[in-house]
Coordinates of C-alpha atoms in Angstrom, one line a residue:
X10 CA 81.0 105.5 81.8
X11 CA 80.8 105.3 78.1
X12 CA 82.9 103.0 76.0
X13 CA 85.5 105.4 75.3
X14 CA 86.1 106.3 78.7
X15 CA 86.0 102.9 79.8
X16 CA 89.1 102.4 76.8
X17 CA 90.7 105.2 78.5
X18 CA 90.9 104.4 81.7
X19 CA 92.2 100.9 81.0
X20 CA 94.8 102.2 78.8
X21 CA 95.7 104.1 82.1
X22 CA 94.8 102.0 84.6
X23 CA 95.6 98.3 84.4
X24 CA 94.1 97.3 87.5
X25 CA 90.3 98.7 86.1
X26 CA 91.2 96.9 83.2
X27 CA 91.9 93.5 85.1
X28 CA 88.5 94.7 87.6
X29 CA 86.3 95.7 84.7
X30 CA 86.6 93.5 81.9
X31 CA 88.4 90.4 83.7
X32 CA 86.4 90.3 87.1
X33 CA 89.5 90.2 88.9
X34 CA 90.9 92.4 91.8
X35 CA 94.6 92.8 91.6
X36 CA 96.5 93.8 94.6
X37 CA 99.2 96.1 96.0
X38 CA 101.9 93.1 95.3
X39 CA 100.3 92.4 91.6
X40 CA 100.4 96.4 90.2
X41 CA 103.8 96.5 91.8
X42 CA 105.3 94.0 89.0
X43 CA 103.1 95.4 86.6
X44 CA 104.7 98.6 86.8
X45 CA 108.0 97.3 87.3
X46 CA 108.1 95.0 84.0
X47 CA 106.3 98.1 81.9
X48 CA 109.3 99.9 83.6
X49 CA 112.3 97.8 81.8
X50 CA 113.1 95.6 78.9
X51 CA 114.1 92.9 80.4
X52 CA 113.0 92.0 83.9
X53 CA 113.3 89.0 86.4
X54 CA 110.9 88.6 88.6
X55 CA 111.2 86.9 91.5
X56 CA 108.0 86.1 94.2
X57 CA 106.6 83.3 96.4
X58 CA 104.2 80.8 95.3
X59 CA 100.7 80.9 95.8
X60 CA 101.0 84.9 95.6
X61 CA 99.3 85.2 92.1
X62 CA 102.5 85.9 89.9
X63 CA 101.2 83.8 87.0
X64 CA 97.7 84.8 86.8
X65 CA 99.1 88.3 86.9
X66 CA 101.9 88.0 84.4
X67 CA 100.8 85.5 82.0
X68 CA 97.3 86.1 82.0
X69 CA 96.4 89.8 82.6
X70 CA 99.1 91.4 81.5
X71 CA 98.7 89.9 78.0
X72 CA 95.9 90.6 77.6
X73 CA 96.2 94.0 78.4
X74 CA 98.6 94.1 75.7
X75 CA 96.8 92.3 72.4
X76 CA 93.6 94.8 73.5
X77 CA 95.6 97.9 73.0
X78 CA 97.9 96.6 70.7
X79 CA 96.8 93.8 68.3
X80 CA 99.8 93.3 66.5
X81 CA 102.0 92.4 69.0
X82 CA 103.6 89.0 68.8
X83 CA 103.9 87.5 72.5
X84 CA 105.5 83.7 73.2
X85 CA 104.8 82.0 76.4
X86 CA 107.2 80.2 78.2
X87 CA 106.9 77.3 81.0
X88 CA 109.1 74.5 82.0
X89 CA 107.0 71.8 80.0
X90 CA 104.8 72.4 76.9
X91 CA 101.3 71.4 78.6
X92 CA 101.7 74.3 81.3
X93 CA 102.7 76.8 78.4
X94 CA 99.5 75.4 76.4
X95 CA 97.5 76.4 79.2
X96 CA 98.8 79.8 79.9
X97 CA 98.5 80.3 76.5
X98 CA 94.6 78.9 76.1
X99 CA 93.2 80.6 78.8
X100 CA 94.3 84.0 77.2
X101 CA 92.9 82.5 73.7
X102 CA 89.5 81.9 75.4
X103 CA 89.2 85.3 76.9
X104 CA 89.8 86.5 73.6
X105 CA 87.1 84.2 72.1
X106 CA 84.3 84.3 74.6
X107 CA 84.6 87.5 77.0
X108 CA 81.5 89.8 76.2
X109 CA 82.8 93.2 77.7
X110 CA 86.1 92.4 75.9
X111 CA 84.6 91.8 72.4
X112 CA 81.8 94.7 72.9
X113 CA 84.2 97.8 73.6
X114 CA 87.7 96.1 71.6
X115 CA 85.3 94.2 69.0
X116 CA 86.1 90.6 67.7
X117 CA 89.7 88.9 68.3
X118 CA 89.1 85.7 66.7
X119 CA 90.2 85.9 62.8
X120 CA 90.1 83.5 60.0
X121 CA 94.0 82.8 60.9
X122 CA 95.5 80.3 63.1
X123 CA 93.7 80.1 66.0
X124 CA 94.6 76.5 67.5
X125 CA 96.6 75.2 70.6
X126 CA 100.1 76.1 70.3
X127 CA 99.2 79.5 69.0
X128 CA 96.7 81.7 67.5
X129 CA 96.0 85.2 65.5
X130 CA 93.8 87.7 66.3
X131 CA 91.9 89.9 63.6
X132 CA 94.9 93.1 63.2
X133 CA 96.5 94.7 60.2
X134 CA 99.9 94.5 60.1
X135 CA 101.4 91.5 58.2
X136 CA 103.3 89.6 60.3
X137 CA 104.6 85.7 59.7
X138 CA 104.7 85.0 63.1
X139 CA 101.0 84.8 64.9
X140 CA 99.9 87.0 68.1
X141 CA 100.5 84.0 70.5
X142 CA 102.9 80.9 70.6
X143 CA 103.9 78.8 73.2
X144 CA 106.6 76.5 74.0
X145 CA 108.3 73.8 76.8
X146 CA 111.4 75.1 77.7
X147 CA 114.1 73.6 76.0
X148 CA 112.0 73.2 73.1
X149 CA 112.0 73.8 69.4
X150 CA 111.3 77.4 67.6
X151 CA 112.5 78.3 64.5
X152 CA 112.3 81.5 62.7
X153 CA 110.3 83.3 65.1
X154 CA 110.2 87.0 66.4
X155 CA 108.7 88.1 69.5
X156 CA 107.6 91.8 71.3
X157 CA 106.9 90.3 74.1
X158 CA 108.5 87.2 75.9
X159 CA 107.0 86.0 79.3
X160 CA 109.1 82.8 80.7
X161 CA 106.8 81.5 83.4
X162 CA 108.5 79.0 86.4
X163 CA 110.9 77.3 83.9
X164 CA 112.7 75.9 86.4
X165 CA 111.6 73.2 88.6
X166 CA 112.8 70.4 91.4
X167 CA 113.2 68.0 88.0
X168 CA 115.9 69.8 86.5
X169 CA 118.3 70.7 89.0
X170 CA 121.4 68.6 88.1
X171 CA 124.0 70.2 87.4
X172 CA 123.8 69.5 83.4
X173 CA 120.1 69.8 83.4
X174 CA 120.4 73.6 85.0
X175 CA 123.0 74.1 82.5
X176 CA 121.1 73.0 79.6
X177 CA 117.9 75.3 80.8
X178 CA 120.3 78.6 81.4
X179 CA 122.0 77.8 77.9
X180 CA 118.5 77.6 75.9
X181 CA 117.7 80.6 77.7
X182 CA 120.5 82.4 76.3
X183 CA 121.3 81.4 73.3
X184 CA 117.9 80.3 72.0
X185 CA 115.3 82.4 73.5
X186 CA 116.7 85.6 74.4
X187 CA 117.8 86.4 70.0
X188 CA 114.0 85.6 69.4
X189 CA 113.2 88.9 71.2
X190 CA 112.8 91.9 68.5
X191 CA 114.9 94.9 69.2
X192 CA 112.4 97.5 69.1
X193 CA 110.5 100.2 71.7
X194 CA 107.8 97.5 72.3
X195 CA 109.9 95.0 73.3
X196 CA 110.0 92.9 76.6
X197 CA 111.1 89.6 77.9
X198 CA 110.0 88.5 81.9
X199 CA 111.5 85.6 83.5
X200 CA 109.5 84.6 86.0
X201 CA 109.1 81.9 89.4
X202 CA 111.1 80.8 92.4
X203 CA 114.7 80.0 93.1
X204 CA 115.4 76.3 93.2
X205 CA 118.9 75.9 93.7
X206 CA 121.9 78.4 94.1
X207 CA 123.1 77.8 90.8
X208 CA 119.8 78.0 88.7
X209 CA 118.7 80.2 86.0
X210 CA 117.1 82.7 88.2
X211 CA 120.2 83.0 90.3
X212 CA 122.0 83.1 86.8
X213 CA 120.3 86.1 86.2
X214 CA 120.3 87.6 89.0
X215 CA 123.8 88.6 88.2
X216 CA 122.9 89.4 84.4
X217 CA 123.8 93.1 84.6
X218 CA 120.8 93.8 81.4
X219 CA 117.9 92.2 83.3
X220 CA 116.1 94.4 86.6
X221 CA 115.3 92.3 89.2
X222 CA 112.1 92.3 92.0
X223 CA 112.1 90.0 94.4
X224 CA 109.4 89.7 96.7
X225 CA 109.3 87.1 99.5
X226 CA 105.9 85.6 101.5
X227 CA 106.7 87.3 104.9
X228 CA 108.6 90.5 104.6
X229 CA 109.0 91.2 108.1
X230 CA 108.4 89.0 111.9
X231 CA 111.3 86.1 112.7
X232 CA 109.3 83.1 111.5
X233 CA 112.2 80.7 112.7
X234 CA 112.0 81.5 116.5
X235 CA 108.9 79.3 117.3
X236 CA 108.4 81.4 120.5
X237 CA 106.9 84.0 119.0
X238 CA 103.7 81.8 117.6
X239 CA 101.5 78.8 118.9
X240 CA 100.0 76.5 116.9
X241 CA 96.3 75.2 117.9
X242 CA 95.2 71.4 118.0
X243 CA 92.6 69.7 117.7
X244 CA 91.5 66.4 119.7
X245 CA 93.2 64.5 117.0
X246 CA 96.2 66.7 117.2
X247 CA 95.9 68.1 114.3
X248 CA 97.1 71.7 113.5
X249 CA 93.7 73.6 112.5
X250 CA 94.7 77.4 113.5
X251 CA 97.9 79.0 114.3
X252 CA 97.9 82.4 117.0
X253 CA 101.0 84.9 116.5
X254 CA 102.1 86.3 120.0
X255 CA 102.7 90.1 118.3
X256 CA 100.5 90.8 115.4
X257 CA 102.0 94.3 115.0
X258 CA 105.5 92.3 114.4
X259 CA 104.5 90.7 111.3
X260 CA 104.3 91.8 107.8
X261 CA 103.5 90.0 104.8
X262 CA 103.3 90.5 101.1
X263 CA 99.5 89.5 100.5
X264 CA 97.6 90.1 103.7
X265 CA 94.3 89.8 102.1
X266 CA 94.7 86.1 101.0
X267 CA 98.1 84.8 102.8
X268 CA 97.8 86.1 105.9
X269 CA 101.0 85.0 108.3
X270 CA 98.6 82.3 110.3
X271 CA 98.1 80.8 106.8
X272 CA 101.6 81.4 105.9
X273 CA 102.7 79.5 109.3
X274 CA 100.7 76.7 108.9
X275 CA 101.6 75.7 105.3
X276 CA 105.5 76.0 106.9
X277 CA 104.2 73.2 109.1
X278 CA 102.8 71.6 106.3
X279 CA 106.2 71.3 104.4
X280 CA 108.9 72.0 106.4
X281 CA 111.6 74.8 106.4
X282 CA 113.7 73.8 103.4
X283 CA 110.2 73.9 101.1
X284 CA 109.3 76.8 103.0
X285 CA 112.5 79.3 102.9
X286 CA 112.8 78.0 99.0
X287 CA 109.3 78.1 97.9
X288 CA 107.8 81.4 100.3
X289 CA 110.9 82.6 101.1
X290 CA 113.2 82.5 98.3
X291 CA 116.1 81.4 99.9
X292 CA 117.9 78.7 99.1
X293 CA 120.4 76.6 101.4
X294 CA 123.4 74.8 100.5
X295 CA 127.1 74.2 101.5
X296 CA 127.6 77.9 101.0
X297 CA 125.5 79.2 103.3
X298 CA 125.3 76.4 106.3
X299 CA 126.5 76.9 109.6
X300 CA 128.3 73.4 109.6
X301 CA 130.2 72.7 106.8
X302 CA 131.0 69.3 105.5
X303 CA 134.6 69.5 105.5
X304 CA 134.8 70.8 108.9
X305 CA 132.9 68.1 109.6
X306 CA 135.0 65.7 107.6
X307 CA 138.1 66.9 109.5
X308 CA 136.9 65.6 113.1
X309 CA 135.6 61.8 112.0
X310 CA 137.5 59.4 113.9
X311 CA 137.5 56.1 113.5
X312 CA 137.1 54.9 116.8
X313 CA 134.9 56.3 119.9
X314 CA 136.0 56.0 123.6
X315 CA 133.4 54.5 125.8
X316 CA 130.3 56.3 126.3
X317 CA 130.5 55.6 130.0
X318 CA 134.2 56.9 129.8
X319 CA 133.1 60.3 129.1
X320 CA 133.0 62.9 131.9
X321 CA 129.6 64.4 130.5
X322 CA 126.4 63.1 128.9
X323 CA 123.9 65.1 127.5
X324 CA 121.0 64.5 124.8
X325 CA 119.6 67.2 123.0
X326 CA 116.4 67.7 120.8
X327 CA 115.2 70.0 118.1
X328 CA 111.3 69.2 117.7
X329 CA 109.7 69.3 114.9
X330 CA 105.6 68.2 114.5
X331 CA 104.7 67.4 110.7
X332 CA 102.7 64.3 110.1
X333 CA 103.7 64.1 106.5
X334 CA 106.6 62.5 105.8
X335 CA 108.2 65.2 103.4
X336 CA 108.8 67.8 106.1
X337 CA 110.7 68.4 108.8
X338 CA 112.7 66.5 110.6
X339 CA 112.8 66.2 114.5
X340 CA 116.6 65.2 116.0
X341 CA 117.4 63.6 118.9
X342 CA 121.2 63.9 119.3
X343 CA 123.5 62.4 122.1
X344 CA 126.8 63.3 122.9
X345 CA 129.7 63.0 125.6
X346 CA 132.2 65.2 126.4
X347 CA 135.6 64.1 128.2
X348 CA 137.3 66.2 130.8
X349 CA 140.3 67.4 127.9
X350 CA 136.8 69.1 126.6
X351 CA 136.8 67.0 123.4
X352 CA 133.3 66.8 122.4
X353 CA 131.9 62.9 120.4
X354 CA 128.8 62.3 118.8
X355 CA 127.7 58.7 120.2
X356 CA 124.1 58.6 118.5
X357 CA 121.6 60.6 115.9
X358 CA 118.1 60.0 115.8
X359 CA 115.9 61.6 113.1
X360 CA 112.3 61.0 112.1
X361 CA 109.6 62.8 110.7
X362 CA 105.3 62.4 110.4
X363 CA 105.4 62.6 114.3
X364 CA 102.6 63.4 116.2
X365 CA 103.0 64.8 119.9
X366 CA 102.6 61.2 121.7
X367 CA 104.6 59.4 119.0
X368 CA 107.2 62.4 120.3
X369 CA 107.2 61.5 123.4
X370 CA 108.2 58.1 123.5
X371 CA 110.3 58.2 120.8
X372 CA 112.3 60.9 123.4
X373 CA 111.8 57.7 126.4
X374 CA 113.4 55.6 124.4
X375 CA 116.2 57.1 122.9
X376 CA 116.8 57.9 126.7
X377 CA 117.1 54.7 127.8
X378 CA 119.4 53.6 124.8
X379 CA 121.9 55.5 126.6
X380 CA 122.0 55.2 130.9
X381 CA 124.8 58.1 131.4
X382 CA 122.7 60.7 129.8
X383 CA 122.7 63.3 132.6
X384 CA 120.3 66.0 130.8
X385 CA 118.1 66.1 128.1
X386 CA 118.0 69.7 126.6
X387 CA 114.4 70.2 124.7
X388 CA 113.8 73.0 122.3
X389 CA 111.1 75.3 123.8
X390 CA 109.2 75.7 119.8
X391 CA 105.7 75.2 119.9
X392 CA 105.7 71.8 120.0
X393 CA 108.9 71.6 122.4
X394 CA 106.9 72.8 125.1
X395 CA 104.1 70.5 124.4
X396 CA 106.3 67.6 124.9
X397 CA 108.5 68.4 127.5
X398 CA 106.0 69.6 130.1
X399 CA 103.9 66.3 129.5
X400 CA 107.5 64.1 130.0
X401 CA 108.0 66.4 132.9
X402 CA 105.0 65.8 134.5
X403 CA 104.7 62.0 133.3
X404 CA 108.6 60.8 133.9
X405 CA 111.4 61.2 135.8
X406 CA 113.4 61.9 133.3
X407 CA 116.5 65.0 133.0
X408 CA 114.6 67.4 131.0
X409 CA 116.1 71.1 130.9
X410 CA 114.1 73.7 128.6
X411 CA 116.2 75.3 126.2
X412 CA 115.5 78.5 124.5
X413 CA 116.4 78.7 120.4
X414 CA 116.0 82.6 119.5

């Protein structure tokens, strides 16, 4: 292929540009918001981590731009100034030091600016402003114009107060959004995960000028019934592979390098919260939980009858196995019924970093904290049925397998 065709075909073909001159393979996911962002003027995209959003939006696609076009102006955007730096370096070096780049688009490096919070290639329009700037968000810039805007995970767990989300969604707006130029070039993509229902993704989800793509980890297979997947252990008890029961019931978004055993594992790794938020994009709060507080609220009482009053006893137990101590959370509940069928809560246990024996007598001893428990109903997850067949076999006590679907 000769240079010019090689030109061409980039030009046409984004992914042989990424392949060719970057060494890097995108995938089905990757072209998708490629073509969708080259599709609008203002786009939010929205994807799980660890699925190569960055790399594809503030890295190749970038560069794909300044090669064909070396007068645009592009600003990078993260939620602190070192992470925006970097973005904004490793497009710099490219520029500086990638052979094929240089021999079929010839030299980028000028005489200009060419430092750490921006640089300016070699071009010929005459433009104040150099090809590449990057800022913190929330911070300072002043006179600038941009053709290209790319706001990269600006939101993150440190700034999710209720001023602090209101400051970031503000500066968005009113600061960042006017430095876009209005011409046929021009593009601003916000970027990253949903942290909180009220965030600036979930601002703009309902900003009727910006197109949305959202694209979650596992896109189809019901991740939250723990029947339908096993986890393996070791001798140690320590998760080291994960077996689906139904392979042809699970779809994810990157097969090739987040398959759903990978995907399953790192939900044991940080619990369902992290998960649904971080791989799932979902976020929980008093809006969408089954309980709500003031329900709750409405049926404290100040005083419990006696436990031994009560005409029923039962304990019941949702099982959770993560070791570290930011996951989730296994629950031990016990409550009594009396025979008006008023139902009391006489005793919640929760603890989490438990491994299947520290399980099993933490279920013994909540037990015998309580002698008119009748029946202990287990959740039958993965770890469930670990636990309650070995306090089955080892104790007398009243388990009954309960089935969560």
């Amino acid at each position: 292929m000769t240079r010019k065709e090689r030109i061409i075909k980039a030009y046409k073909d984004i992914s042989f540009f990424a392949k060719y001159y970057l060494g890097m393979t995108l995938y089905e996911h990757h072209t998708e918001m490629l073509s969708f962002v080259e599709q609008y003027k203002r786009s939010l995209i929205e994807q799980s981590r660890d699925h190569g959003k960055t790399t594809t939006l503030a890295y190749v696609y970038p560069l794909w731009k300044i090669a064909f076009n070396r007068n645009i102006r592009v600003l990078f955007v993260s939620k602190t100034e070192r992470l925006a730096k970097k973005n904004l370096n490793a497009v710099k070096e490219t520029l500086q030091t990638n052979k094929r780049l240089i021999k079929d688009f010839g030299v980028f490096e000028s005489k200009g600016t060419w430092g750490k919070m921006g640089f300016t290639v070699s071009r010929k329009a005459i433009h104040k402003d150099p090809t590449c700037e990057c800022v913190g968000v929330t911070g300072a810039i002043t006179g600038s114009r941009y053709d290209l805007i790319i706001s990269d995970d600006v939101v993150d767990t440190n700034n999710l107060s209720d001023d602090q989300i209101q400051k970031v969604t503000d500066w968005f707006e009113k600061t960042l959004l006017p430095l876009l130029d209005e011409n046929e070039i021009s593009k601003i993509v916000a970027v990253g995960t949903p942290k909180a229902h009220n965030d600036l993704y979930k601002h703009l989800e309902n900003n009727p000028t910006f197109a949305m793509l959202r694209r979650p980890a596992v896109l189809k297979g019901n991740w939250k019934d723990r029947t339908q997947y096993e986890y393996v252990y070791d001798k140690n008890e320590v998760i080291t592979d994960c077996q689906v029961n139904e392979p042809e019931d699970w779809e994810v978004l990157w097969e090739e390098k987040q398959p759903i055993e990978k995907l399953l594992i790192k939900l044991a790794e940080i619990g369902t919260d992290s998960f649904l938020s971080e791989y799932q994009l979902e976020i929980r709060n008093e809006n969408t939980a089954l309980f709500k507080k003031e329900w709750l609220e409405e049926c404290r009482i100040d005083t419990l009858p006696p436990i031994n009053k009560c005409k029923y006893v039962a304990q019941a137990i949702d099982f959770a196995y993560l070791r570290k101590k930011t996951g989730d959370y296994t629950v031990i509940i016990t409550i009594g019924a009396d025979d008006k069928g008023n139902f009391y809560i006489y005793d919640v246990f929760k603890q989490r970093g438990f491994t299947p024996t520290s399980l099993k007598y933490a279920v013994i001893r909540e037990y015998n904290k309580h002698t008119s428990v009748k029946y202990i109903f287990g959740e039958t997850n993965n770890m469930g049925n670990f636990v309650l067949d070995t306090l089955i076999e080892e104790t007398s006590l009243p388990i009954k397998k309960h089935n969560t679907t």
